[in-house]
PDB file of C-alpha atoms in Angstrom:
ATOM      1  CA  MET A 169      25.677  10.018   4.207  1.00 68.00           C
ATOM      2  CA  GLU A 170      27.835  11.034   1.804  1.00 64.00           C
ATOM      3  CA  ASP A 171      30.419  11.110   4.675  1.00 69.00           C
ATOM      4  CA  PHE A 172      29.429   7.780   6.109  1.00 64.00           C
ATOM      5  CA  ILE A 173      29.934   6.202   1.972  1.00 63.00           C
ATOM      6  CA  ASN A 174      33.511   7.911   2.854  1.00 63.00           C
ATOM      7  CA  SER A 175      34.823   6.586   5.971  1.00 62.00           C
ATOM      8  CA  LEU A 176      33.837   3.337   4.702  1.00 62.00           C
ATOM      9  CA  VAL A 177      35.947   3.880   0.853  1.00 55.00           C
ATOM     10  CA  THR A 178      39.047   5.341   2.599  1.00 57.00           C
ATOM     11  CA  VAL A 179      38.961   3.154   6.139  1.00 53.00           C
ATOM     12  CA  THR A 180      37.396  -0.074   5.995  1.00 56.00           C
ATOM     13  CA  THR A 181      39.413  -2.691   3.387  1.00 70.00           C
ATOM     14  CA  TYR A 182      36.239  -5.107   4.368  1.00 84.00           C
ATOM     15  CA  LEU A 183      33.171  -2.417   3.272  1.00 89.00           C
ATOM     16  CA  HIS A 184      34.655  -0.933   0.359  1.00 88.00           C
ATOM     17  CA  PRO A 185      32.507  -2.837  -1.916  1.00 92.00           C
ATOM     18  CA  ALA A 186      29.082  -2.264   0.180  1.00 93.00           C
ATOM     19  CA  ALA A 187      29.856   1.315   0.231  1.00 90.00           C
ATOM     20  CA  ILE A 188      30.119   1.339  -3.766  1.00 92.00           C
ATOM     21  CA  VAL A 189      25.917  -0.224  -3.667  1.00 95.00           C
ATOM     22  CA  LEU A 190      25.350   1.938  -0.800  1.00 94.00           C
ATOM     23  CA  LYS A 191      26.399   5.291  -3.088  1.00 93.00           C
ATOM     24  CA  VAL A 192      24.477   3.997  -6.369  1.00 95.00           C
ATOM     25  CA  ILE A 193      21.340   3.127  -4.015  1.00 96.00           C
ATOM     26  CA  TRP A 194      21.845   6.322  -2.832  1.00 94.00           C
ATOM     27  CA  ASP A 195      21.369   7.820  -6.358  1.00 94.00           C
ATOM     28  CA  GLU A 196      19.104   6.330  -7.208  1.00 96.00           C
ATOM     29  CA  TYR A 197      16.961   7.621  -4.731  1.00 95.00           C
ATOM     30  CA  SER A 198      17.080  10.845  -5.800  1.00 94.00           C
ATOM     31  CA  LYS A 199      15.012  10.676  -8.697  1.00 93.00           C
ATOM     32  CA  ILE A 200      12.263   8.725  -6.675  1.00 93.00           C
ATOM     33  CA  GLN A 201       8.630  10.114  -7.052  1.00 87.00           C
ATOM     34  CA  ILE A 202       6.340   8.821  -4.607  1.00 90.00           C
ATOM     35  CA  ASN A 203       6.873   6.181  -1.922  1.00 94.00           C
ATOM     36  CA  ARG A 204       9.851   8.571  -0.733  1.00 95.00           C
ATOM     37  CA  ALA A 205       9.311   8.349   3.136  1.00 96.00           C
ATOM     38  CA  LYS A 206       9.428   4.448   2.736  1.00 96.00           C
ATOM     39  CA  LEU A 207      12.372   4.506   0.785  1.00 96.00           C
ATOM     40  CA  GLY A 208      14.309   6.872   2.676  1.00 95.00           C
ATOM     41  CA  ASP A 209      13.981   4.977   5.488  1.00 94.00           C
ATOM     42  CA  LEU A 210      14.861   1.354   3.751  1.00 96.00           C
ATOM     43  CA  LEU A 211      18.114   3.646   2.965  1.00 95.00           C
ATOM     44  CA  ASP A 212      18.425   5.134   6.501  1.00 93.00           C
ATOM     45  CA  ARG A 213      18.234   1.418   7.727  1.00 93.00           C
ATOM     46  CA  CYS A 214      20.964   0.294   4.736  1.00 94.00           C
ATOM     47  CA  LYS A 215      23.406   2.613   6.387  1.00 92.00           C
ATOM     48  CA  ARG A 216      22.374   1.971  10.182  1.00 90.00           C
ATOM     49  CA  VAL A 217      23.006  -2.095   9.175  1.00 93.00           C
ATOM     50  CA  ILE A 218      26.228  -1.383   7.634  1.00 92.00           C
ATOM     51  CA  GLY A 219      27.536   0.816  10.160  1.00 90.00           C
ATOM     52  CA  ALA A 220      26.564  -2.091  13.154  1.00 90.00           C
ATOM     53  CA  ILE A 221      28.374  -4.369  10.968  1.00 92.00           C
ATOM     54  CA  ASP A 222      31.790  -2.230  10.562  1.00 89.00           C
ATOM     55  CA  GLN A 223      31.724  -2.018  14.369  1.00 88.00           C
ATOM     56  CA  GLU A 224      31.702  -6.125  14.324  1.00 88.00           C
ATOM     57  CA  LEU A 225      33.923  -6.287  11.585  1.00 88.00           C
ATOM     58  CA  SER A 226      36.510  -3.728  13.690  1.00 84.00           C
ATOM     59  CA  ARG A 227      36.053  -6.184  16.874  1.00 85.00           C
ATOM     60  CA  ARG A 228      35.931  -9.497  15.560  1.00 79.00           C
ATOM     61  CA  PRO A 229      36.266 -10.648  11.267  1.00 75.00           C
ATOM     62  CA  PRO A 230      33.846 -13.387  11.037  1.00 71.00           C
ATOM     63  CA  LEU A 231      36.038 -16.613  10.209  1.00 74.00           C
ATOM     64  CA  ASP A 232      35.204 -16.348   6.650  1.00 84.00           C
ATOM     65  CA  VAL A 233      34.442 -13.005   5.576  1.00 88.00           C
ATOM     66  CA  LYS A 234      34.752 -13.429   2.136  1.00 89.00           C
ATOM     67  CA  LYS A 235      31.574 -15.556   2.404  1.00 92.00           C
ATOM     68  CA  SER A 236      29.627 -12.883   4.334  1.00 93.00           C
ATOM     69  CA  ILE A 237      30.412 -10.193   2.789  1.00 94.00           C
ATOM     70  CA  ASP A 238      29.297 -11.674  -0.716  1.00 96.00           C
ATOM     71  CA  GLN A 239      26.457 -12.296   0.758  1.00 97.00           C
ATOM     72  CA  LEU A 240      25.874  -8.857   1.909  1.00 97.00           C
ATOM     73  CA  LEU A 241      26.494  -7.849  -1.354  1.00 97.00           C
ATOM     74  CA  ARG A 242      23.550 -10.150  -2.268  1.00 98.00           C
ATOM     75  CA  HIS A 243      21.357  -8.979  -0.532  1.00 98.00           C
ATOM     76  CA  LEU A 244      22.743  -4.795  -0.889  1.00 98.00           C
ATOM     77  CA  ARG A 245      22.387  -5.335  -4.641  1.00 98.00           C
ATOM     78  CA  PHE A 246      18.989  -6.500  -4.027  1.00 98.00           C
ATOM     79  CA  ILE A 247      17.709  -3.181  -2.893  1.00 98.00           C
ATOM     80  CA  GLU A 248      19.894  -1.721  -5.655  1.00 98.00           C
ATOM     81  CA  GLN A 249      17.922  -2.636  -8.631  1.00 97.00           C
ATOM     82  CA  LEU A 250      14.295  -2.036  -6.346  1.00 97.00           C
ATOM     83  CA  MET A 251      15.407   1.039  -5.810  1.00 97.00           C
ATOM     84  CA  ARG A 252      16.601   1.214  -9.863  1.00 96.00           C
ATOM     85  CA  SER A 253      13.251   0.174 -10.718  1.00 95.00           C
ATOM     86  CA  LEU A 254      11.450   2.501  -8.757  1.00 94.00           C
ATOM     87  CA  ALA A 255      13.002   5.443  -9.951  1.00 93.00           C
ATOM     88  CA  GLU A 256      12.530   4.599 -13.439  1.00 92.00           C
ATOM     89  CA  LEU A 257       8.800   3.321 -12.848  1.00 88.00           C
ATOM     90  CA  GLY A 258       7.302   6.911 -12.722  1.00 84.00           C
ATOM     91  CA  PHE A 259       4.317   8.696 -10.625  1.00 88.00           C
ATOM     92  CA  PHE A 260       1.459   6.804 -12.178  1.00 87.00           C
ATOM     93  CA  LYS A 261       2.710   3.491 -12.176  1.00 88.00           C
ATOM     94  CA  SER A 262       3.764   3.623  -8.891  1.00 90.00           C
ATOM     95  CA  LEU A 263       0.173   4.424  -7.787  1.00 88.00           C
ATOM     96  CA  LEU A 264      -1.424   1.246  -9.723  1.00 87.00           C
ATOM     97  CA  GLN A 265       1.596  -1.240  -8.090  1.00 88.00           C
ATOM     98  CA  ARG A 266       1.185   0.346  -4.784  1.00 87.00           C
ATOM     99  CA  GLU A 267       0.565  -3.257  -2.762  1.00 87.00           C
ATOM    100  CA  ASP A 268       3.363  -4.591  -4.692  1.00 91.00           C
ATOM    101  CA  ILE A 269       6.113  -1.741  -4.118  1.00 93.00           C
ATOM    102  CA  ALA A 270       5.162  -2.545  -0.590  1.00 92.00           C
ATOM    103  CA  GLY A 271       5.747  -5.881  -0.338  1.00 94.00           C
ATOM    104  CA  ARG A 272       8.649  -5.188  -2.093  1.00 95.00           C
ATOM    105  CA  ILE A 273      10.257  -2.929   0.114  1.00 95.00           C
ATOM    106  CA  VAL A 274       9.230  -5.176   3.161  1.00 94.00           C
ATOM    107  CA  HIS A 275      11.334  -7.869   1.863  1.00 96.00           C
ATOM    108  CA  GLY A 276      14.264  -5.217   1.113  1.00 96.00           C
ATOM    109  CA  HIS A 277      13.649  -4.530   5.060  1.00 94.00           C
ATOM    110  CA  GLN A 278      13.639  -8.790   5.599  1.00 94.00           C
ATOM    111  CA  ARG A 279      17.351  -8.847   3.889  1.00 96.00           C
ATOM    112  CA  LEU A 280      18.628  -6.303   5.700  1.00 95.00           C
ATOM    113  CA  THR A 281      18.044  -8.167   8.927  1.00 93.00           C
ATOM    114  CA  ASP A 282      19.354 -10.989   7.438  1.00 94.00           C
ATOM    115  CA  CYS A 283      22.747  -9.532   6.732  1.00 94.00           C
ATOM    116  CA  LEU A 284      22.710  -8.558  10.367  1.00 92.00           C
ATOM    117  CA  THR A 285      22.347 -12.375  11.103  1.00 92.00           C
ATOM    118  CA  ILE A 286      24.969 -13.570   8.233  1.00 92.00           C
ATOM    119  CA  PHE A 287      27.479 -11.482  11.149  1.00 90.00           C
ATOM    120  CA  GLN A 288      26.239 -12.931  14.385  1.00 87.00           C
ATOM    121  CA  ILE A 289      24.329  -9.147  15.125  1.00 87.00           C
ATOM    122  CA  THR A 290      21.666  -9.182  17.707  1.00 80.00           C
ATOM    123  CA  ALA A 291      18.542  -7.582  15.339  1.00 71.00           C
ATOM    124  CA  ALA A 292      16.241  -7.269  18.475  1.00 64.00           C
ATOM    125  CA  VAL A 293      16.632  -3.585  19.312  1.00 61.00           C
ATOM    126  CA  ASP A 294      17.335  -2.490  15.153  1.00 70.00           C
ATOM    127  CA  LEU A 295      13.555  -4.652  14.733  1.00 72.00           C
ATOM    128  CA  ARG A 296      12.211  -2.535  16.986  1.00 76.00           C
ATOM    129  CA  GLU A 297      13.297   0.537  15.307  1.00 78.00           C
ATOM    130  CA  TYR A 298      12.706  -0.884  12.085  1.00 78.00           C
ATOM    131  CA  GLN A 299       9.078  -1.236  13.143  1.00 79.00           C
ATOM    132  CA  ARG A 300       8.267   1.815  14.641  1.00 84.00           C
ATOM    133  CA  SER A 301       9.952   3.953  12.127  1.00 87.00           C
ATOM    134  CA  LEU A 302       8.327   1.710   8.943  1.00 85.00           C
ATOM    135  CA  ASP A 303       4.937   3.247  10.191  1.00 88.00           C
ATOM    136  CA  ARG A 304       5.910   6.255  10.938  1.00 92.00           C
ATOM    137  CA  ALA A 305       7.200   6.468   7.342  1.00 94.00           C
ATOM    138  CA  ARG A 306       3.819   5.056   5.979  1.00 91.00           C
ATOM    139  CA  ILE A 307       2.264   8.035   6.813  1.00 93.00           C
ATOM    140  CA  ALA A 308       4.279  10.699   6.087  1.00 95.00           C
ATOM    141  CA  ASP A 309       3.963   9.267   2.530  1.00 94.00           C
ATOM    142  CA  GLN A 310       0.111   9.262   2.706  1.00 90.00           C
ATOM    143  CA  ASP A 311       0.575  12.819   3.831  1.00 93.00           C
ATOM    144  CA  ALA A 312       2.831  13.953   1.587  1.00 92.00           C
ATOM    145  CA  LEU A 313       0.023  11.859  -0.995  1.00 89.00           C
ATOM    146  CA  THR A 314      -2.508  14.254   0.598  1.00 89.00           C
ATOM    147  CA  ILE A 315      -0.895  17.518  -0.378  1.00 90.00           C
ATOM    148  CA  GLN A 316      -0.383  16.625  -3.644  1.00 85.00           C
ATOM    149  CA  LEU A 317      -3.856  15.424  -3.847  1.00 83.00           C
ATOM    150  CA  GLY A 318      -4.730  18.863  -2.994  1.00 83.00           C
ATOM    151  CA  VAL A 319      -3.445  20.475  -5.854  1.00 81.00           C
ATOM    152  CA  LEU A 320      -4.746  18.057  -8.328  1.00 81.00           C
ATOM    153  CA  GLU A 321      -8.227  17.999  -7.566  1.00 79.00           C
ATOM    154  CA  SER A 322      -8.386  21.631  -8.738  1.00 77.00           C
ATOM    155  CA  ASN A 323      -6.114  21.348 -11.652  1.00 78.00           C
ATOM    156  CA  GLY A 324      -7.765  18.636 -14.699  1.00 74.00           C
ATOM    157  CA  ASN A 325      -4.405  19.877 -16.954  1.00 78.00           C
ATOM    158  CA  GLU A 326      -1.967  19.338 -13.992  1.00 82.00           C
ATOM    159  CA  VAL A 327      -3.396  15.673 -13.271  1.00 81.00           C
ATOM    160  CA  LEU A 328      -2.832  14.984 -16.592  1.00 82.00           C
ATOM    161  CA  LYS A 329       0.907  16.238 -16.604  1.00 85.00           C
ATOM    162  CA  LYS A 330       1.569  14.501 -13.522  1.00 85.00           C
ATOM    163  CA  LEU A 331       0.124  11.299 -15.181  1.00 84.00           C
ATOM    164  CA  ASN A 332       1.921  11.260 -17.829  1.00 85.00           C
ATOM    165  CA  VAL A 333      -0.391   9.019 -20.017  1.00 82.00           C
ATOM    166  CA  PHE A 334      -0.712  11.807 -22.782  1.00 74.00           C
ATOM    167  CA  GLN A 335      -0.086   8.298 -25.458  1.00 75.00           C
ATOM    168  CA  ASN A 336      -1.743   5.764 -24.312  1.00 79.00           C
ATOM    169  CA  GLN A 337      -4.614   7.297 -22.151  1.00 86.00           C
ATOM    170  CA  MET A 338      -7.638   4.922 -23.128  1.00 86.00           C
ATOM    171  CA  GLU A 339      -5.026   1.912 -21.514  1.00 85.00           C
ATOM    172  CA  ALA A 340      -4.271   4.430 -18.921  1.00 87.00           C
ATOM    173  CA  MET A 341      -8.353   5.085 -17.729  1.00 88.00           C
ATOM    174  CA  MET A 342      -8.741   0.894 -18.150  1.00 86.00           C
ATOM    175  CA  ALA A 343      -5.676   0.554 -16.149  1.00 87.00           C
ATOM    176  CA  ILE A 344      -7.534   3.340 -13.011  1.00 87.00           C
ATOM    177  CA  GLN A 345     -10.440   1.388 -13.460  1.00 87.00           C
ATOM    178  CA  ASN A 346      -9.187  -2.302 -12.922  1.00 84.00           C
ATOM    179  CA  SER A 347      -7.084  -0.812 -10.142  1.00 85.00           C
ATOM    180  CA  LEU A 348      -9.927   1.157  -8.880  1.00 86.00           C
ATOM    181  CA  LEU A 349     -12.404  -2.401  -8.888  1.00 81.00           C
ATOM    182  CA  ARG A 350     -10.080  -4.133  -7.134  1.00 78.00           C
ATOM    183  CA  ARG A 351      -9.442  -2.135  -3.925  1.00 74.00           C
ATOM    184  CA  THR A 352     -12.024  -1.828  -1.078  1.00 68.00           C
ATOM    185  CA  GLU A 353     -10.481   1.084   1.292  1.00 72.00           C
ATOM    186  CA  GLU A 354     -10.334   4.404   0.329  1.00 79.00           C
ATOM    187  CA  SER A 355      -6.803   6.090   0.828  1.00 84.00           C
ATOM    188  CA  PRO A 356      -4.691   8.530  -0.613  1.00 85.00           C
ATOM    189  CA  GLU A 357      -3.607   6.775  -3.662  1.00 84.00           C
ATOM    190  CA  GLU A 358      -7.070   6.063  -4.700  1.00 86.00           C
ATOM    191  CA  ARG A 359      -8.786   9.181  -4.234  1.00 88.00           C
ATOM    192  CA  VAL A 360      -5.632  10.558  -6.985  1.00 88.00           C
ATOM    193  CA  LEU A 361      -6.391   7.836  -9.401  1.00 88.00           C
ATOM    194  CA  GLN A 362     -10.499   8.473  -8.819  1.00 89.00           C
ATOM    195  CA  VAL A 363      -9.146  12.449  -9.981  1.00 89.00           C
ATOM    196  CA  GLY A 364      -6.631  11.192 -12.818  1.00 88.00           C
ATOM    197  CA  LEU A 365      -9.680   9.066 -13.956  1.00 89.00           C
ATOM    198  CA  ALA A 366     -11.800  11.500 -14.306  1.00 89.00           C
ATOM    199  CA  SER A 367      -9.840  14.369 -15.895  1.00 88.00           C
ATOM    200  CA  LEU A 368      -8.431  11.898 -18.551  1.00 89.00           C
ATOM    201  CA  GLN A 369     -12.509  10.572 -19.394  1.00 89.00           C
ATOM    202  CA  ALA A 370     -12.904  14.935 -19.581  1.00 88.00           C
ATOM    203  CA  HIS A 371      -9.997  15.557 -21.784  1.00 86.00           C
ATOM    204  CA  THR A 372     -10.804  12.431 -24.028  1.00 88.00           C
ATOM    205  CA  GLY A 373     -14.413  12.318 -24.451  1.00 89.00           C
ATOM    206  CA  LYS A 374     -14.429   8.175 -23.992  1.00 86.00           C
ATOM    207  CA  LYS A 375     -14.716   6.060 -20.968  1.00 81.00           C
ATOM    208  CA  PRO A 376     -12.974   3.052 -20.195  1.00 73.00           C
ATOM    209  CA  PRO A 377     -15.386  -0.361 -19.618  1.00 67.00           C
ATOM    210  CA  LYS A 378     -17.659  -0.645 -16.640  1.00 68.00           C
ATOM    211  CA  ARG A 379     -15.778  -3.910 -16.001  1.00 66.00           C
ATOM    212  CA  PRO A 380     -12.959  -4.797 -17.999  1.00 60.00           C
ATOM    213  CA  PRO A 381     -12.361  -8.640 -18.786  1.00 60.00           C
ATOM    214  CA  GLU A 382     -10.170 -10.235 -16.376  1.00 60.00           C
ATOM    215  CA  TRP A 383      -7.777 -11.182 -19.194  1.00 54.00           C
ATOM    216  CA  ALA A 384      -7.264  -7.298 -20.578  1.00 58.00           C
ATOM    217  CA  ILE A 385      -3.589  -6.426 -19.221  1.00 61.00           C
ATOM    218  CA  THR A 386      -2.638  -3.081 -20.482  1.00 66.00           C
ATOM    219  CA  ALA A 387       1.424  -1.649 -20.667  1.00 64.00           C
ATOM    220  CA  TYR A 388       0.938  -0.207 -17.241  1.00 70.00           C
ATOM    221  CA  ASP A 389       0.005  -3.505 -15.425  1.00 64.00           C
ATOM    222  CA  VAL A 390       3.411  -5.170 -15.945  1.00 56.00           C
ATOM    223  CA  GLU A 391       4.934  -5.367 -13.200  1.00 56.00           C
ATOM    224  CA  ILE A 392       8.028  -3.854 -11.684  1.00 54.00           C
ATOM    225  CA  GLY A 393      11.209  -5.455 -13.292  1.00 52.00           C
ATOM    226  CA  GLU A 394       9.408  -6.413 -16.337  1.00 42.00           C
ATOM    227  CA  SER A 395       9.415  -3.741 -18.289  1.00 36.00           C
TER     228      SER A 395
END
């Protein structure tokens, strides 16, 4: 990745700004704690799309190249902000907001497809590879979480340390309870939350309401980008 970015910075004038944004995305990715496979796949596709655009520009720059580059940068900055937000979100909130995160990752991929369209690059091959890699990444993330789950299930203190909710334990229990009540399918994410809830109950000697009021919102329920 570093060699690719450096090649854009030193050789291609048009994509110098895109290379700078890609470097920030790469740096933020290094801080990600969960969903690393799906976000790594998004990062890799950024590189592929920019590489395809670089090749296209070397053959025939569009008539209004500045406008096209500006649109490219707008889409890349969305992914930059997404990666930064998820790096700051942490493990526990990422579990609670996993459906929203999955949707935002898909939206990031849609923006990359739009980037190809802007430069009139056929996206059919890229889209097939994107779908295959997205499925692989989803499985890889679940496998990674299952491995973590094996460690956490046998060590209540490790669960509390991983969740990092020592200051707001009752709110954390309520947020977990809310999340579990909304889910209908068993998954590694569900199991981690169940283990976390049991550990918090044992640690505090308290239990959250069996069915919290629908209007009840905790600090952990705040959507990505709102805090």
